[in-house]
PDB file of C-alpha atoms in Angstrom:
ATOM      1  CA  UNK A 650     -96.588   1.796 -87.975  1.00 96.00           C
ATOM      2  CA  UNK A 651     -96.132   4.774 -90.255  1.00 98.00           C
ATOM      3  CA  UNK A 652     -93.065   5.225 -92.440  1.00 98.00           C
ATOM      4  CA  UNK A 653     -90.896   8.285 -93.065  1.00 98.00           C
ATOM      5  CA  UNK A 654     -88.285   8.128 -95.803  1.00 98.00           C
ATOM      6  CA  UNK A 655     -85.710  10.572 -97.133  1.00 97.00           C
ATOM      7  CA  UNK A 656     -82.995   9.909 -99.692  1.00 96.00           C
ATOM      8  CA  UNK A 657     -81.090  13.023 -98.640  1.00 96.00           C
ATOM      9  CA  UNK A 658     -80.907  13.707 -94.892  1.00 95.00           C
ATOM     10  CA  UNK A 659     -78.560  16.614 -94.268  1.00 95.00           C
ATOM     11  CA  UNK A 660     -78.156  19.610 -91.960  1.00 95.00           C
ATOM     12  CA  UNK A 661     -81.641  20.835 -92.897  1.00 94.00           C
ATOM     13  CA  UNK A 662     -84.138  19.547 -90.353  1.00 95.00           C
ATOM     14  CA  UNK A 663     -86.892  17.210 -91.528  1.00 96.00           C
ATOM     15  CA  UNK A 664     -90.073  16.323 -89.650  1.00 98.00           C
ATOM     16  CA  UNK A 665     -90.727  12.645 -89.144  1.00 98.00           C
ATOM     17  CA  UNK A 666     -93.832  13.473 -87.094  1.00 98.00           C
ATOM     18  CA  UNK A 667     -95.058  16.909 -85.969  1.00 98.00           C
ATOM     19  CA  UNK A 668     -96.720  15.647 -82.793  1.00 98.00           C
ATOM     20  CA  UNK A 669     -95.712  13.311 -79.943  1.00 98.00           C
ATOM     21  CA  UNK A 670     -94.775   9.812 -81.040  1.00 98.00           C
ATOM     22  CA  UNK A 671     -92.455   6.861 -80.752  1.00 98.00           C
ATOM     23  CA  UNK A 672     -89.686   5.593 -83.017  1.00 98.00           C
ATOM     24  CA  UNK A 673     -89.840   1.815 -83.362  1.00 98.00           C
ATOM     25  CA  UNK A 674     -87.127   1.366 -85.921  1.00 97.00           C
ATOM     26  CA  UNK A 675     -84.891   2.816 -88.567  1.00 98.00           C
ATOM     27  CA  UNK A 676     -82.664   1.931 -91.486  1.00 98.00           C
ATOM     28  CA  UNK A 677     -79.895   4.422 -92.243  1.00 98.00           C
ATOM     29  CA  UNK A 678     -77.395   4.229 -95.094  1.00 98.00           C
ATOM     30  CA  UNK A 679     -74.222   6.318 -95.215  1.00 98.00           C
ATOM     31  CA  UNK A 680     -72.911   6.323 -98.790  1.00 97.00           C
ATOM     32  CA  UNK A 681     -70.158   8.848 -97.946  1.00 97.00           C
ATOM     33  CA  UNK A 682     -66.431   8.125 -97.610  1.00 97.00           C
ATOM     34  CA  UNK A 683     -66.415   9.207 -93.939  1.00 97.00           C
ATOM     35  CA  UNK A 684     -68.671   8.854 -90.906  1.00 98.00           C
ATOM     36  CA  UNK A 685     -71.923  10.822 -90.841  1.00 98.00           C
ATOM     37  CA  UNK A 686     -73.985  11.551 -87.725  1.00 98.00           C
ATOM     38  CA  UNK A 687     -77.772  11.217 -87.738  1.00 98.00           C
ATOM     39  CA  UNK A 688     -79.405  13.311 -85.043  1.00 98.00           C
ATOM     40  CA  UNK A 689     -82.934  12.923 -83.682  1.00 98.00           C
ATOM     41  CA  UNK A 690     -84.641  15.885 -82.000  1.00 98.00           C
ATOM     42  CA  UNK A 691     -87.677  16.039 -79.707  1.00 98.00           C
ATOM     43  CA  UNK A 692     -89.291  18.978 -81.505  1.00 97.00           C
ATOM     44  CA  UNK A 693     -90.579  20.044 -84.911  1.00 97.00           C
ATOM     45  CA  UNK A 694     -88.342  21.195 -87.751  1.00 96.00           C
ATOM     46  CA  UNK A 695     -89.823  24.682 -87.318  1.00 97.00           C
ATOM     47  CA  UNK A 696     -88.276  24.823 -83.823  1.00 97.00           C
ATOM     48  CA  UNK A 697     -85.032  22.897 -84.371  1.00 97.00           C
ATOM     49  CA  UNK A 698     -81.832  24.650 -85.418  1.00 97.00           C
ATOM     50  CA  UNK A 699     -79.056  22.193 -86.239  1.00 97.00           C
ATOM     51  CA  UNK A 700     -75.969  23.264 -84.324  1.00 97.00           C
ATOM     52  CA  UNK A 701     -78.013  25.054 -81.652  1.00 97.00           C
ATOM     53  CA  UNK A 702     -80.758  22.645 -80.570  1.00 97.00           C
ATOM     54  CA  UNK A 703     -79.403  19.653 -78.646  1.00 97.00           C
ATOM     55  CA  UNK A 704     -80.358  16.298 -80.172  1.00 98.00           C
ATOM     56  CA  UNK A 705     -81.776  13.609 -77.897  1.00 97.00           C
ATOM     57  CA  UNK A 706     -80.060  10.864 -79.880  1.00 96.00           C
ATOM     58  CA  UNK A 707     -76.983  10.927 -82.145  1.00 98.00           C
ATOM     59  CA  UNK A 708     -76.141   7.882 -84.250  1.00 97.00           C
ATOM     60  CA  UNK A 709     -72.695   7.621 -85.888  1.00 98.00           C
ATOM     61  CA  UNK A 710     -72.942   5.764 -89.202  1.00 98.00           C
ATOM     62  CA  UNK A 711     -69.530   4.627 -90.480  1.00 97.00           C
ATOM     63  CA  UNK A 712     -68.467   5.329 -94.068  1.00 97.00           C
ATOM     64  CA  UNK A 713     -70.058   3.057 -96.627  1.00 97.00           C
ATOM     65  CA  UNK A 714     -72.171   1.284 -94.011  1.00 97.00           C
ATOM     66  CA  UNK A 715     -75.735   1.038 -92.838  1.00 97.00           C
ATOM     67  CA  UNK A 716     -77.401   0.791 -89.438  1.00 96.00           C
ATOM     68  CA  UNK A 717     -80.775  -0.608 -88.581  1.00 96.00           C
ATOM     69  CA  UNK A 718     -82.914  -1.188 -85.533  1.00 94.00           C
ATOM     70  CA  UNK A 719     -86.415  -2.540 -85.026  1.00 95.00           C
ATOM     71  CA  UNK A 720     -87.932  -2.964 -81.604  1.00 93.00           C
ATOM     72  CA  UNK A 721     -91.219  -3.815 -79.956  1.00 92.00           C
ATOM     73  CA  UNK A 722     -90.892  -0.876 -77.555  1.00 93.00           C
ATOM     74  CA  UNK A 723     -90.655   2.563 -79.121  1.00 95.00           C
ATOM     75  CA  UNK A 724     -88.390   5.433 -78.165  1.00 96.00           C
ATOM     76  CA  UNK A 725     -90.672   8.187 -76.841  1.00 97.00           C
ATOM     77  CA  UNK A 726     -90.567  11.713 -78.281  1.00 98.00           C
ATOM     78  CA  UNK A 727     -92.929  13.824 -76.157  1.00 98.00           C
ATOM     79  CA  UNK A 728     -93.143  16.854 -78.515  1.00 98.00           C
ATOM     80  CA  UNK A 729     -92.390  15.710 -82.075  1.00 98.00           C
ATOM     81  CA  UNK A 730     -89.856  13.678 -84.075  1.00 98.00           C
ATOM     82  CA  UNK A 731     -87.336  15.551 -86.211  1.00 98.00           C
ATOM     83  CA  UNK A 732     -84.154  14.278 -87.874  1.00 98.00           C
ATOM     84  CA  UNK A 733     -81.034  15.742 -89.498  1.00 98.00           C
ATOM     85  CA  UNK A 734     -77.493  14.629 -90.333  1.00 98.00           C
ATOM     86  CA  UNK A 735     -74.119  16.317 -90.031  1.00 98.00           C
ATOM     87  CA  UNK A 736     -70.480  15.574 -90.749  1.00 98.00           C
ATOM     88  CA  UNK A 737     -69.438  15.992 -87.103  1.00 97.00           C
ATOM     89  CA  UNK A 738     -70.563  14.436 -83.849  1.00 97.00           C
ATOM     90  CA  UNK A 739     -70.661  17.594 -81.701  1.00 97.00           C
ATOM     91  CA  UNK A 740     -74.095  18.954 -80.819  1.00 97.00           C
ATOM     92  CA  UNK A 741     -73.039  22.317 -82.272  1.00 97.00           C
ATOM     93  CA  UNK A 742     -71.778  20.826 -85.571  1.00 97.00           C
ATOM     94  CA  UNK A 743     -73.414  22.193 -88.716  1.00 96.00           C
ATOM     95  CA  UNK A 744     -71.324  20.401 -91.351  1.00 96.00           C
ATOM     96  CA  UNK A 745     -73.520  19.518 -94.303  1.00 96.00           C
ATOM     97  CA  UNK A 746     -73.303  16.047 -95.827  1.00 97.00           C
ATOM     98  CA  UNK A 747     -73.182  16.026 -99.631  1.00 96.00           C
ATOM     99  CA  UNK A 748     -76.336  15.283-101.605  1.00 95.00           C
ATOM    100  CA  UNK A 749     -77.582  11.730-101.048  1.00 95.00           C
ATOM    101  CA  UNK A 750     -74.779  10.886 -98.573  1.00 96.00           C
ATOM    102  CA  UNK A 751     -77.318   9.813 -95.934  1.00 98.00           C
ATOM    103  CA  UNK A 752     -80.559   7.999 -96.616  1.00 98.00           C
ATOM    104  CA  UNK A 753     -83.052   7.076 -93.907  1.00 98.00           C
ATOM    105  CA  UNK A 754     -86.260   5.206 -93.289  1.00 98.00           C
ATOM    106  CA  UNK A 755     -87.971   5.568 -89.891  1.00 98.00           C
ATOM    107  CA  UNK A 756     -90.866   3.490 -88.604  1.00 98.00           C
ATOM    108  CA  UNK A 757     -92.897   5.382 -86.040  1.00 98.00           C
ATOM    109  CA  UNK A 758     -96.255   5.683 -84.366  1.00 97.00           C
TER     110      UNK A 758
END
C-alpha cells in the first residue's frame, strides 16, 4: 500500500491519489477542542470545491480524539481520492479548522 500523510488537513482540498484507487485504512487525529469533519471526495483536488462538491464519505472526529480503520477490502474511488476537513458536518460547510487541528494518514492503492 502507498501512504499519504498531512499534518494540517483543512478546507483546502488535498489529493491522496489523482487516479482511481482504494482506501484501505486511515488514522485521523483531531487536536481541536470541538469535533472536526474529515471529508473524502471521489475526484481530484483540481475539481473539488469544499462546500460545493458533495463528499462520498464524511467522518466526524470528536474533540481531542483519534479514529482509525484498516481493512482487507478497500473503499473504491472510481475517479481519484481527495480529502479535506471542515468545522461543520453539512456538505456545504466551508468552516476552516485551525492550523494543525486535523492530522491524517491514509493507506491506499
